[in-house]
Structure formats: structure tokens, C-alpha cells
mmCIF file of C-alpha atoms in Angstrom:
data_model
loop_
_atom_site.group_PDB
_atom_site.id
_atom_site.type_symbol
_atom_site.label_atom_id
_atom_site.label_comp_id
_atom_site.label_asym_id
_atom_site.label_seq_id
_atom_site.Cartn_x
_atom_site.Cartn_y
_atom_site.Cartn_z
ATOM 1 C CA MET A 1 3.886 43.896 36.362
ATOM 2 C CA ILE A 2 6.221 42.789 33.688
ATOM 3 C CA SER A 3 5.433 42.575 30.030
ATOM 4 C CA VAL A 4 4.371 39.650 28.059
ATOM 5 C CA ASP A 5 7.515 39.746 25.965
ATOM 6 C CA GLU A 6 9.668 39.968 29.005
ATOM 7 C CA HIS A 7 8.175 36.838 30.544
ATOM 8 C CA ARG A 8 8.312 34.980 27.199
ATOM 9 C CA ALA A 9 12.053 35.763 27.021
ATOM 10 C CA ALA A 10 12.511 34.580 30.628
ATOM 11 C CA VAL A 11 10.776 31.255 29.964
ATOM 12 C CA THR A 12 12.723 30.779 26.773
ATOM 13 C CA GLU A 13 15.984 31.374 28.502
ATOM 14 C CA LEU A 14 14.973 28.977 31.284
ATOM 15 C CA LEU A 15 14.393 26.093 28.884
ATOM 16 C CA GLY A 16 17.465 26.733 26.862
ATOM 17 C CA THR A 17 18.313 24.452 23.972
ATOM 18 C CA ARG A 18 17.842 20.682 24.279
ATOM 19 C CA PRO A 19 20.934 18.529 23.873
ATOM 20 C CA GLY A 20 21.475 16.343 20.919
ATOM 21 C CA VAL A 21 20.544 12.645 21.132
ATOM 22 C CA GLU A 22 20.823 9.845 18.545
ATOM 23 C CA LEU A 23 17.399 8.138 17.947
ATOM 24 C CA PRO A 24 16.153 5.529 15.482
ATOM 25 C CA LEU A 25 14.554 7.061 12.432
ATOM 26 C CA ALA A 26 11.155 5.699 13.546
ATOM 27 C CA ASP A 27 11.420 7.861 16.651
ATOM 28 C CA CYS A 28 12.499 11.059 14.938
ATOM 29 C CA ALA A 29 9.251 12.139 13.320
ATOM 30 C CA GLY A 30 8.462 15.777 14.052
ATOM 31 C CA LEU A 31 11.877 16.388 15.654
ATOM 32 C CA VAL A 32 14.663 18.707 14.608
ATOM 33 C CA LEU A 33 18.153 17.775 13.401
ATOM 34 C CA ALA A 34 20.981 18.803 15.733
ATOM 35 C CA GLY A 35 23.601 18.433 13.063
ATOM 36 C CA ASP A 36 24.128 18.200 9.313
ATOM 37 C CA VAL A 37 23.473 14.845 7.707
ATOM 38 C CA ARG A 38 25.977 13.919 4.924
ATOM 39 C CA ALA A 39 25.163 11.529 2.205
ATOM 40 C CA GLY A 40 27.184 8.237 2.622
ATOM 41 C CA VAL A 41 26.163 7.316 -0.974
ATOM 42 C CA ALA A 42 24.960 9.181 -4.040
ATOM 43 C CA LEU A 43 21.379 9.209 -5.005
ATOM 44 C CA PRO A 44 20.901 7.393 -7.279
ATOM 45 C CA PRO A 45 23.944 5.336 -6.346
ATOM 46 C CA PHE A 46 24.283 4.090 -9.962
ATOM 47 C CA ASP A 47 22.870 4.888 -13.365
ATOM 48 C CA ASN A 48 19.509 3.088 -13.600
ATOM 49 C CA SER A 49 16.374 2.830 -15.660
ATOM 50 C CA ALA A 50 13.363 5.175 -15.035
ATOM 51 C CA MET A 51 11.070 2.849 -16.966
ATOM 52 C CA ASP A 52 10.302 -0.722 -17.680
ATOM 53 C CA GLY A 53 11.580 -1.345 -21.122
ATOM 54 C CA TYR A 54 14.748 -2.086 -23.120
ATOM 55 C CA ALA A 55 18.186 -0.741 -22.528
ATOM 56 C CA LEU A 56 20.086 -0.136 -25.796
ATOM 57 C CA ARG A 57 22.330 2.184 -27.758
ATOM 58 C CA SER A 58 20.443 5.121 -29.134
ATOM 59 C CA VAL A 59 22.457 4.917 -32.443
ATOM 60 C CA ASP A 60 20.890 1.428 -33.032
ATOM 61 C CA VAL A 61 17.281 2.706 -33.089
ATOM 62 C CA VAL A 62 17.676 6.128 -34.618
ATOM 63 C CA GLU A 63 15.577 5.105 -37.638
ATOM 64 C CA ALA A 64 12.787 3.255 -35.604
ATOM 65 C CA SER A 65 9.153 4.377 -36.063
ATOM 66 C CA ASP A 66 5.704 2.965 -36.010
ATOM 67 C CA ASP A 67 5.876 2.377 -39.736
ATOM 68 C CA SER A 68 9.440 1.060 -39.690
ATOM 69 C CA PRO A 69 10.297 -0.693 -36.442
ATOM 70 C CA VAL A 70 13.855 -1.780 -35.714
ATOM 71 C CA GLU A 71 14.281 -5.462 -34.484
ATOM 72 C CA LEU A 72 16.987 -6.230 -31.963
ATOM 73 C CA PRO A 73 17.983 -9.518 -30.211
ATOM 74 C CA VAL A 74 17.410 -9.441 -26.484
ATOM 75 C CA SER A 75 20.429 -10.931 -24.830
ATOM 76 C CA GLU A 76 19.758 -10.315 -21.140
ATOM 77 C CA ASP A 77 17.093 -9.655 -18.530
ATOM 78 C CA ILE A 78 17.982 -7.049 -15.880
ATOM 79 C CA PRO A 79 15.548 -6.893 -12.970
ATOM 80 C CA ALA A 80 15.891 -4.365 -10.148
ATOM 81 C CA GLY A 81 18.437 -5.741 -7.642
ATOM 82 C CA ARG A 82 20.652 -7.625 -10.141
ATOM 83 C CA THR A 83 24.252 -6.883 -9.238
ATOM 84 C CA ASP A 84 26.041 -8.763 -12.077
ATOM 85 C CA VAL A 85 24.989 -6.665 -14.955
ATOM 86 C CA PRO A 86 26.711 -7.733 -18.271
ATOM 87 C CA ALA A 87 27.777 -5.099 -20.842
ATOM 88 C CA LEU A 88 25.517 -4.418 -23.835
ATOM 89 C CA LEU A 89 26.956 -5.480 -27.238
ATOM 90 C CA PRO A 90 26.308 -3.189 -30.219
ATOM 91 C CA GLY A 91 23.113 -4.061 -32.059
ATOM 92 C CA THR A 92 21.405 -5.766 -29.037
ATOM 93 C CA ALA A 93 19.056 -4.854 -26.304
ATOM 94 C CA HIS A 94 18.667 -5.802 -22.685
ATOM 95 C CA ARG A 95 15.212 -6.094 -21.191
ATOM 96 C CA ILE A 96 15.316 -3.823 -18.063
ATOM 97 C CA MET A 97 13.015 -3.061 -15.156
ATOM 98 C CA THR A 98 12.536 0.261 -13.383
ATOM 99 C CA GLY A 99 15.356 0.903 -10.917
ATOM 100 C CA ALA A 100 17.644 -1.785 -12.484
ATOM 101 C CA PRO A 101 21.249 -0.793 -13.157
ATOM 102 C CA MET A 102 21.992 0.386 -16.745
ATOM 103 C CA PRO A 103 24.330 -2.055 -18.468
ATOM 104 C CA PRO A 104 27.719 -0.734 -19.622
ATOM 105 C CA GLY A 105 27.365 0.259 -23.274
ATOM 106 C CA ALA A 106 23.784 1.287 -23.094
ATOM 107 C CA ASP A 107 22.952 4.902 -23.220
ATOM 108 C CA SER A 108 19.167 5.002 -23.233
ATOM 109 C CA VAL A 109 15.943 3.144 -22.450
ATOM 110 C CA VAL A 110 12.898 2.592 -24.746
ATOM 111 C CA MET A 111 9.772 2.150 -22.670
ATOM 112 C CA VAL A 112 8.067 -1.139 -23.095
ATOM 113 C CA GLU A 113 4.998 0.624 -24.516
ATOM 114 C CA ARG A 114 6.895 1.611 -27.550
ATOM 115 C CA THR A 115 7.883 -1.965 -28.287
ATOM 116 C CA ASP A 116 6.169 -5.373 -28.947
ATOM 117 C CA GLY A 117 7.437 -6.652 -25.521
ATOM 118 C CA GLY A 118 9.552 -9.385 -27.169
ATOM 119 C CA THR A 119 11.772 -11.536 -24.964
ATOM 120 C CA GLY A 120 14.098 -13.297 -27.539
ATOM 121 C CA LYS A 121 13.781 -10.500 -30.000
ATOM 122 C CA VAL A 122 12.117 -7.096 -29.608
ATOM 123 C CA ARG A 123 10.629 -4.726 -32.239
ATOM 124 C CA ILE A 124 11.338 -1.068 -31.375
ATOM 125 C CA PHE A 125 8.744 1.433 -32.685
ATOM 126 C CA ALA A 126 10.450 4.678 -31.542
ATOM 127 C CA ALA A 127 13.780 6.388 -31.560
ATOM 128 C CA ALA A 128 15.482 7.111 -28.268
ATOM 129 C CA ALA A 129 17.622 10.205 -27.526
ATOM 130 C CA PRO A 130 20.845 9.582 -25.636
ATOM 131 C CA GLY A 131 20.094 9.538 -21.898
ATOM 132 C CA ALA A 132 16.306 8.840 -22.465
ATOM 133 C CA HIS A 133 14.697 7.448 -19.381
ATOM 134 C CA VAL A 134 18.072 7.088 -17.507
ATOM 135 C CA ARG A 135 18.411 8.266 -13.987
ATOM 136 C CA ARG A 136 22.135 9.427 -13.614
ATOM 137 C CA THR A 137 24.350 8.691 -10.517
ATOM 138 C CA GLY A 138 24.123 11.540 -7.991
ATOM 139 C CA GLU A 139 21.340 13.244 -9.883
ATOM 140 C CA ASP A 140 19.458 13.694 -6.693
ATOM 141 C CA VAL A 141 22.165 13.877 -4.042
ATOM 142 C CA ALA A 142 25.972 13.764 -4.567
ATOM 143 C CA ALA A 143 27.966 11.442 -2.303
ATOM 144 C CA GLY A 144 29.484 13.367 0.679
ATOM 145 C CA SER A 145 27.140 16.272 0.193
ATOM 146 C CA VAL A 146 24.806 17.737 2.978
ATOM 147 C CA ALA A 147 21.552 15.775 2.370
ATOM 148 C CA LEU A 148 19.790 17.401 5.393
ATOM 149 C CA ALA A 149 20.927 20.558 7.037
ATOM 150 C CA ARG A 150 20.963 21.166 10.844
ATOM 151 C CA GLY A 151 17.652 22.627 11.926
ATOM 152 C CA SER A 152 15.595 20.565 9.456
ATOM 153 C CA VAL A 153 12.240 19.404 10.774
ATOM 154 C CA LEU A 154 12.008 15.659 10.226
ATOM 155 C CA GLY A 155 8.772 14.815 8.264
ATOM 156 C CA PRO A 156 8.229 11.728 6.112
ATOM 157 C CA ALA A 157 10.371 13.069 3.201
ATOM 158 C CA GLN A 158 13.310 13.895 5.380
ATOM 159 C CA LEU A 159 13.228 10.609 7.242
ATOM 160 C CA GLY A 160 12.978 8.749 3.832
ATOM 161 C CA LEU A 161 15.942 10.682 2.536
ATOM 162 C CA ALA A 162 18.069 9.869 5.615
ATOM 163 C CA SER A 163 17.281 6.126 5.130
ATOM 164 C CA ALA A 164 17.995 6.424 1.392
ATOM 165 C CA VAL A 165 21.531 7.722 2.063
ATOM 166 C CA GLY A 166 22.197 4.822 4.463
ATOM 167 C CA LEU A 167 21.318 6.094 8.000
ATOM 168 C CA ASP A 168 19.219 4.297 10.594
ATOM 169 C CA ARG A 169 19.744 6.837 13.364
ATOM 170 C CA LEU A 170 19.858 10.678 13.531
ATOM 171 C CA LEU A 171 21.070 13.254 15.928
ATOM 172 C CA VAL A 172 18.115 15.237 17.077
ATOM 173 C CA HIS A 173 17.346 17.670 19.857
ATOM 174 C CA ALA A 174 16.113 15.458 22.591
ATOM 175 C CA PRO A 175 12.412 15.783 23.490
ATOM 176 C CA PRO A 176 12.014 16.891 27.104
ATOM 177 C CA ARG A 177 10.321 14.683 29.753
ATOM 178 C CA VAL A 178 7.579 16.971 31.171
ATOM 179 C CA LEU A 179 5.660 16.504 34.335
ATOM 180 C CA VAL A 180 2.319 18.194 34.297
ATOM 181 C CA VAL A 181 0.695 18.942 37.679
ATOM 182 C CA SER A 182 -2.794 20.281 38.253
ATOM 183 C CA THR A 183 -3.412 21.651 41.730
ATOM 184 C CA GLY A 184 -6.704 22.189 43.590
ATOM 185 C CA THR A 185 -8.540 20.440 46.363
ATOM 186 C CA GLU A 186 -11.760 21.126 44.322
ATOM 187 C CA LEU A 187 -10.547 18.986 41.371
ATOM 188 C CA VAL A 188 -12.196 15.612 40.672
ATOM 189 C CA LEU A 189 -11.282 13.195 37.915
ATOM 190 C CA PRO A 190 -13.977 12.049 35.449
ATOM 191 C CA PRO A 191 -16.157 9.964 35.684
ATOM 192 C CA ASP A 192 -16.364 10.246 39.487
ATOM 193 C CA GLU A 193 -19.463 11.980 40.792
ATOM 194 C CA LEU A 194 -19.169 15.645 41.675
ATOM 195 C CA ARG A 195 -20.164 17.083 45.079
ATOM 196 C CA HIS A 196 -21.331 20.557 45.519
ATOM 197 C CA GLY A 197 -18.181 22.764 45.278
ATOM 198 C CA GLN A 198 -16.162 20.469 43.117
ATOM 199 C CA ILE A 199 -15.190 20.627 39.436
ATOM 200 C CA TYR A 200 -13.764 18.211 37.006
ATOM 201 C CA GLU A 201 -10.132 18.525 36.227
ATOM 202 C CA SER A 202 -9.279 19.624 32.674
ATOM 203 C CA ASN A 203 -6.101 21.638 32.639
ATOM 204 C CA SER A 204 -3.760 18.684 32.593
ATOM 205 C CA VAL A 205 -5.702 17.159 29.723
ATOM 206 C CA MET A 206 -5.145 20.270 27.628
ATOM 207 C CA LEU A 207 -1.459 20.682 28.506
ATOM 208 C CA VAL A 208 -0.626 17.003 27.992
ATOM 209 C CA ALA A 209 -2.232 17.235 24.475
ATOM 210 C CA GLY A 210 -0.377 20.517 23.550
ATOM 211 C CA LEU A 211 2.955 19.260 24.905
ATOM 212 C CA ARG A 212 2.798 15.954 23.132
ATOM 213 C CA ALA A 213 1.941 17.641 19.899
ATOM 214 C CA LEU A 214 5.339 19.325 20.209
ATOM 215 C CA GLY A 215 7.137 15.936 20.677
ATOM 216 C CA CYS A 216 7.438 16.057 24.400
ATOM 217 C CA HIS A 217 7.338 12.949 26.616
ATOM 218 C CA VAL A 218 4.598 13.800 29.183
ATOM 219 C CA GLU A 219 3.334 12.402 32.432
ATOM 220 C CA SER A 220 0.726 14.019 34.640
ATOM 221 C CA ILE A 221 -0.505 14.307 38.157
ATOM 222 C CA ARG A 222 -4.103 15.387 37.583
ATOM 223 C CA SER A 223 -5.176 16.495 41.024
ATOM 224 C CA VAL A 224 -2.996 17.642 43.895
ATOM 225 C CA ALA A 225 -4.733 18.972 46.928
ATOM 226 C CA ASP A 226 -3.893 22.550 48.243
ATOM 227 C CA ASP A 227 -1.475 21.339 50.859
ATOM 228 C CA VAL A 228 2.231 22.153 50.720
ATOM 229 C CA GLU A 229 3.477 18.818 52.075
ATOM 230 C CA THR A 230 1.197 16.858 49.815
ATOM 231 C CA PHE A 231 2.346 18.904 46.814
ATOM 232 C CA ARG A 232 6.043 18.388 47.620
ATOM 233 C CA ALA A 233 5.613 14.612 48.223
ATOM 234 C CA ALA A 234 3.830 14.165 44.886
ATOM 235 C CA ILE A 235 6.496 15.868 42.894
ATOM 236 C CA GLU A 236 9.819 15.587 44.507
ATOM 237 C CA PRO A 237 10.386 11.898 44.003
ATOM 238 C CA ARG A 238 9.871 12.502 40.186
ATOM 239 C CA LEU A 239 12.304 15.436 39.797
ATOM 240 C CA ALA A 240 15.272 13.307 38.985
ATOM 241 C CA SER A 241 13.646 11.832 35.899
ATOM 242 C CA THR A 242 12.133 15.104 34.762
ATOM 243 C CA ASP A 243 13.357 17.895 32.483
ATOM 244 C CA LEU A 244 10.595 20.261 33.111
ATOM 245 C CA VAL A 245 7.678 20.716 35.552
ATOM 246 C CA VAL A 246 4.588 22.566 34.394
ATOM 247 C CA THR A 247 1.910 23.341 37.115
ATOM 248 C CA SER A 248 -1.544 24.904 36.827
ATOM 249 C CA GLY A 249 -3.240 26.602 39.690
ATOM 250 C CA GLY A 250 -2.019 27.889 43.144
ATOM 251 C CA VAL A 251 -0.102 30.867 41.924
ATOM 252 C CA SER A 252 -2.470 33.867 42.518
ATOM 253 C CA ALA A 253 -3.057 36.000 45.583
ATOM 254 C CA GLY A 254 -5.566 33.776 47.594
ATOM 255 C CA ALA A 255 -5.083 32.065 50.895
ATOM 256 C CA TYR A 256 -4.481 28.674 49.475
ATOM 257 C CA GLU A 257 -1.895 29.102 46.721
ATOM 258 C CA VAL A 258 -0.140 25.796 47.125
ATOM 259 C CA VAL A 259 2.366 26.176 44.238
ATOM 260 C CA LYS A 260 3.506 29.661 45.500
ATOM 261 C CA ASP A 261 3.559 28.534 49.127
ATOM 262 C CA ALA A 262 5.606 25.353 48.363
ATOM 263 C CA LEU A 263 8.070 26.926 45.829
ATOM 264 C CA THR A 264 8.691 30.405 47.085
ATOM 265 C CA GLY A 265 12.268 30.315 48.401
ATOM 266 C CA ALA A 266 12.866 27.063 46.585
ATOM 267 C CA GLY A 267 14.258 28.677 43.395
ATOM 268 C CA VAL A 268 10.923 29.575 41.791
ATOM 269 C CA SER A 269 9.854 33.298 41.497
ATOM 270 C CA PHE A 270 6.310 34.507 41.039
ATOM 271 C CA ARG A 271 5.153 37.588 39.120
ATOM 272 C CA LYS A 272 2.315 39.380 37.574
ATOM 273 C CA VAL A 273 2.385 39.636 33.769
ATOM 274 C CA ALA A 274 0.594 42.557 32.070
ATOM 275 C CA MET A 275 -1.960 40.371 30.181
ATOM 276 C CA GLN A 276 -5.464 39.206 30.200
ATOM 277 C CA PRO A 277 -6.181 36.362 30.853
ATOM 278 C CA GLY A 278 -3.234 34.693 32.580
ATOM 279 C CA GLY A 279 -1.658 37.437 34.704
ATOM 280 C CA PRO A 280 -0.205 35.227 37.613
ATOM 281 C CA GLN A 281 2.769 33.350 36.375
ATOM 282 C CA GLY A 282 5.955 31.841 37.777
ATOM 283 C CA LEU A 283 9.181 30.229 36.739
ATOM 284 C CA GLY A 284 12.524 29.072 38.102
ATOM 285 C CA ARG A 285 14.353 25.850 39.018
ATOM 286 C CA TRP A 286 13.454 23.461 41.788
ATOM 287 C CA ASP A 287 16.473 21.245 42.624
ATOM 288 C CA GLY A 288 17.875 22.231 39.234
ATOM 289 C CA VAL A 289 14.745 21.324 37.309
ATOM 290 C CA PRO A 290 13.050 24.060 35.281
ATOM 291 C CA VAL A 291 9.508 24.888 36.474
ATOM 292 C CA VAL A 292 6.893 26.931 34.758
ATOM 293 C CA THR A 293 3.858 27.716 36.857
ATOM 294 C CA LEU A 294 0.551 28.723 35.210
ATOM 295 C CA PRO A 295 -2.763 30.024 36.487
ATOM 296 C CA GLY A 296 -5.676 27.796 37.281
ATOM 297 C CA ASN A 297 -8.478 28.948 35.052
ATOM 298 C CA PRO A 298 -8.652 26.830 31.817
ATOM 299 C CA VAL A 299 -8.606 29.670 29.323
ATOM 300 C CA SER A 300 -5.578 31.254 31.198
ATOM 301 C CA VAL A 301 -3.874 27.888 30.840
ATOM 302 C CA LEU A 302 -4.373 27.684 27.142
ATOM 303 C CA VAL A 303 -3.371 31.340 26.452
ATOM 304 C CA SER A 304 -0.298 30.888 28.615
ATOM 305 C CA PHE A 305 0.664 27.887 26.722
ATOM 306 C CA GLU A 306 0.419 29.793 23.412
ATOM 307 C CA ALA A 307 2.155 32.912 24.707
ATOM 308 C CA PHE A 308 4.913 31.281 26.644
ATOM 309 C CA LEU A 309 5.362 27.553 26.781
ATOM 310 C CA ARG A 310 4.749 26.644 23.113
ATOM 311 C CA PRO A 311 7.277 29.135 21.650
ATOM 312 C CA ALA A 312 9.887 28.475 24.322
ATOM 313 C CA LEU A 313 9.723 24.724 23.847
ATOM 314 C CA LEU A 314 9.852 24.941 20.091
ATOM 315 C CA ALA A 315 13.058 27.106 20.408
ATOM 316 C CA SER A 316 14.430 24.602 22.838
ATOM 317 C CA LEU A 317 13.837 21.840 20.338
ATOM 318 C CA GLY A 318 15.716 23.574 17.593
ATOM 319 C CA HIS A 319 12.875 25.029 15.585
ATOM 320 C CA SER A 320 13.714 28.214 13.830
ATOM 321 C CA GLY A 321 9.984 29.218 13.491
ATOM 322 C CA THR A 322 8.434 29.374 17.026
ATOM 323 C CA ASP A 323 5.516 31.752 16.441
ATOM 324 C CA ARG A 324 2.005 31.143 15.165
ATOM 325 C CA GLN A 325 1.132 32.965 11.989
ATOM 326 C CA HIS A 326 0.219 36.628 12.569
ATOM 327 C CA VAL A 327 -2.325 38.480 10.288
ATOM 328 C CA ARG A 328 -4.181 41.597 10.315
ATOM 329 C CA ALA A 329 -8.014 41.538 10.254
ATOM 330 C CA ARG A 330 -10.945 43.841 10.463
ATOM 331 C CA LEU A 331 -13.138 43.589 13.663
ATOM 332 C CA ILE A 332 -16.803 42.914 13.135
ATOM 333 C CA GLU A 333 -17.737 44.293 16.603
ATOM 334 C CA THR A 334 -16.114 46.694 19.071
ATOM 335 C CA LEU A 335 -13.982 45.153 21.907
ATOM 336 C CA GLN A 336 -12.962 46.573 25.132
ATOM 337 C CA SER A 337 -9.491 45.885 26.814
ATOM 338 C CA PRO A 338 -8.086 46.848 30.192
ATOM 339 C CA LYS A 339 -5.579 49.603 30.213
ATOM 340 C CA GLY A 340 -1.908 48.567 30.546
ATOM 341 C CA LYS A 341 -2.547 44.769 29.694
ATOM 342 C CA ARG A 342 -2.250 42.841 26.470
ATOM 343 C CA GLN A 343 -5.552 41.128 25.916
ATOM 344 C CA PHE A 344 -5.976 37.899 24.173
ATOM 345 C CA ARG A 345 -9.524 37.229 23.030
ATOM 346 C CA ARG A 346 -10.750 34.019 21.487
ATOM 347 C CA GLY A 347 -11.921 34.715 17.931
ATOM 348 C CA TYR A 348 -12.947 33.328 14.588
ATOM 349 C CA TYR A 349 -10.996 34.506 11.538
ATOM 350 C CA THR A 350 -12.175 34.269 7.918
ATOM 351 C CA GLN A 351 -10.810 35.650 4.672
ATOM 352 C CA ALA A 352 -12.900 35.967 1.469
ATOM 353 C CA GLN A 353 -11.292 34.867 -1.751
ATOM 354 C CA GLY A 354 -9.569 37.760 -3.452
ATOM 355 C CA GLU A 355 -9.533 39.920 -0.256
ATOM 356 C CA VAL A 356 -6.279 41.117 1.225
ATOM 357 C CA THR A 357 -7.520 41.542 4.797
ATOM 358 C CA GLY A 358 -9.754 39.049 6.571
ATOM 359 C CA ILE A 359 -12.361 39.658 9.182
ATOM 360 C CA VAL A 360 -12.483 38.514 12.734
ATOM 361 C CA GLY A 361 -15.027 38.414 15.556
ATOM 362 C CA PRO A 362 -14.825 37.369 19.241
ATOM 363 C CA ARG A 363 -16.051 34.052 20.461
ATOM 364 C CA GLY A 364 -17.312 34.387 23.935
ATOM 365 C CA GLY A 365 -16.443 37.051 26.462
ATOM 366 C CA PRO A 366 -13.063 37.774 28.071
ATOM 367 C CA GLY A 367 -13.668 35.574 31.098
ATOM 368 C CA SER A 368 -10.898 33.078 31.782
ATOM 369 C CA HIS A 369 -13.398 30.341 32.632
ATOM 370 C CA LEU A 370 -15.257 30.270 29.353
ATOM 371 C CA LEU A 371 -13.599 27.175 27.840
ATOM 372 C CA ALA A 372 -16.376 26.300 25.509
ATOM 373 C CA ALA A 373 -15.832 29.459 23.491
ATOM 374 C CA PHE A 374 -12.275 28.359 22.892
ATOM 375 C CA THR A 375 -13.547 25.322 21.073
ATOM 376 C CA GLN A 376 -15.277 27.626 18.607
ATOM 377 C CA ALA A 377 -12.248 29.684 18.038
ATOM 378 C CA ASN A 378 -9.563 29.495 15.342
ATOM 379 C CA CYS A 379 -7.530 32.434 16.503
ATOM 380 C CA LEU A 380 -6.590 34.777 19.264
ATOM 381 C CA ILE A 381 -7.295 38.479 18.783
ATOM 382 C CA VAL A 382 -4.416 40.397 20.325
ATOM 383 C CA LEU A 383 -5.056 43.865 21.659
ATOM 384 C CA PRO A 384 -1.979 45.813 22.808
ATOM 385 C CA GLU A 385 -1.300 47.259 26.256
ATOM 386 C CA ASP A 386 -2.095 50.800 25.125
ATOM 387 C CA VAL A 387 -5.502 49.934 23.584
ATOM 388 C CA THR A 388 -8.581 50.147 25.715
ATOM 389 C CA GLU A 389 -11.153 49.943 22.852
ATOM 390 C CA ALA A 390 -10.845 48.547 19.415
ATOM 391 C CA ALA A 391 -13.718 49.881 17.399
ATOM 392 C CA GLU A 392 -15.723 47.843 14.957
ATOM 393 C CA GLY A 393 -14.076 48.056 11.448
ATOM 394 C CA SER A 394 -10.616 48.752 12.831
ATOM 395 C CA GLU A 395 -7.760 46.396 12.106
ATOM 396 C CA VAL A 396 -6.225 44.206 14.832
ATOM 397 C CA ASP A 397 -3.501 41.668 15.168
ATOM 398 C CA VAL A 398 -4.714 37.981 14.963
ATOM 399 C CA LEU A 399 -2.725 35.000 15.985
ATOM 400 C CA LEU A 400 -3.886 32.041 13.991
ATOM 401 C CA LEU A 401 -4.324 28.753 15.975
#
């Protein structure tokens, strides 16, 4: 057997780093920048008003107060978007709206709430310090500077900033096209009626959801019979348009292991990983296309996704942080673990206010078929290879989901 860390490193190396591709901003949410973004314009691109009010010279209203307002003639209206902004003459004011360019000669803005709102003349009830309510050119971003650094994850704020500095496309790490394949003659698609010995297919549903949450483009083949020729015929025509194939089932030591039978000798190797659940794993290239093969039991699929696929795909997409958050927690009951294997147990973690260390308890047993328990879990309890028993009250590693 090989270790969990060795197999994770092998999957990460197999997937490599996704190439850069230019995409419209609307298609970049959640993706990672593949290069620095420099600002083509300053933000703000010109001095502008931070308030609805009156642009003026601060020296003209230095004596203004509630008891002794200063009256000034209003010579211009400056709405946002006006491009022909006339200069301000001494002893006058321009009515100005939020975001409108500051007129040459003005050095401050008095908000409309501190005036009588006049249009021909305006009475000012407060003094204004130089620069009051003025947004300066380049105050947010200087022209030519790096507005967004390579490796930035593109959320709403980042995409808004890219547009604000004049871009409509960004160079991002290209999301892979993933083909998910569930194998097993026993698999039936809901809502068809089950016959004795059959089960409803669920692995592809879980994998598609997890992969799409990472930004992957995913298609699935939900039920492939345990027949080598059928398996190859279902997948081979799609390889040319696929960046990654992920299979579930057919990789263990039974008599009808279709994935292992079809891909052994075709560039994919199969191995036992020292973990529970999810020991049977495989990886390689089929006609040059990366392939990651997972076990068939649903909990094994989800644990394998968390242990191997999720971090490897995040790394390939340019993310610097690829791990779930790890914390330490006290067990509320004793757990057993097989010697020499890293065990992943579904658990529920809580932390009381003011407490440094949280508590965690298992949800369901260690069986790889107990999917319902996973729906009640918010973490994985990780017991190392050299631990066969973790006593109640002892501290363990917890992987927060």
C-alpha cells in the first residue's frame, strides 16, 4: 500500500496546472487569475464629488454657520456624466451631484443638507475644509498599477474592479472539462423501478455537484455495465473533448472490475492506498487524457474526492489554498481505527463560545455504504495510520467540511 499523501501528490502531479484562457468577466466568477491585471485608468479617473451638494472654494465659506449663512450665486449645474465642466469663478458655487467631476477652481463640496438647496442662489450654513467631500484621482487605484494580482480568486469585488479599470475579459486558469463515469451493472437511474439486486445510482450525482462547485465543466455517464467493451465504447469517443475522466467503481479485487480490466495496460495504474474508506484507487493517462479512478461505495467516493480530487483540482486551477480548514477537537466517544491506515470518520464538530478547543463526535459507523450519516456530518475526523484507538476526551485532527 502507498500512503494517502503519496497518492494525493501523484493525483496533483497528474492534473498539473491548467493553462490560461481569456474569458468574459461574466464567466470568470470563482476562477483564478493567471496573470496580473494592470489598471488602464486611475480610480477615480478624475477628481469628483462624494456628495450631492455644491462645489465651491473653501475660502468663500470660511465664516458660514447656522446663525450666519453665506450666500453664493449658483452659476452651473454639474450632474454625473457631464464632460464639459466649466471652471468655478471666485465667490460662486456650482450645484454638483455625487460622482460628477469637480470644476477647476473648486477645492471642496458642501453637502446639500447644509444648505437651503437653492438653484439660482444658495445659502451655505457650514464652512468646508479644503478637500471636503472630494474623491481624488487615483485615490483607490493608480493608473498603471497592479489592480489585481495573479492568483486572485475572482469574486464579485474583483470582477467589479476589473470592469472599473476598463477590462471586459480576464486571463484565468481554464476550467477543465470533466467526464464522470459510474460503473456497475447493478446501477439503475431514478425514478425507474428497482428489481431485486439493483440499486439507484448516486455516485455521479455527488461527483458532478462537487466538481461543478470548483468551476469545472462536467458531463456524466451515470450507468455503465460491467463489460469492458461497453465501457470503452461509452468513453473513448469522448476523450478528444475531455480534460479529465473520473470513474467510480470497478477498481477493487473482484471478478467484475470493469475499470481495472479495461484500463490496465492502457496507461492507468491501480494501487491500494493506506486509508479507510477508499483504499482501491487508480490514476494515469488514457490516450493522453488524465484519468482518476475511485472506488464504488458512496462514502469512499466522497472521502476520495475530499482527500485527492478536490485539492488537486484547486491546485490545477491556480488556488494557493487547497486544503479544508484543519482544527483540533476533543472526542466525545472512543473510536477504533485499523492499524496502518489513515481513517476518515464522518463527524459533527462544535465549539462553544470562549472555548479554544471544540468537541467532535462521530456520525454513523466506519462503513463505506453509510451515506445518510454523511448528510449529518460537518467534518471528517482524521485518525493517523499509527492510531488504533482514540480515547474519549483525547484530541484529534478534524477536517471541516
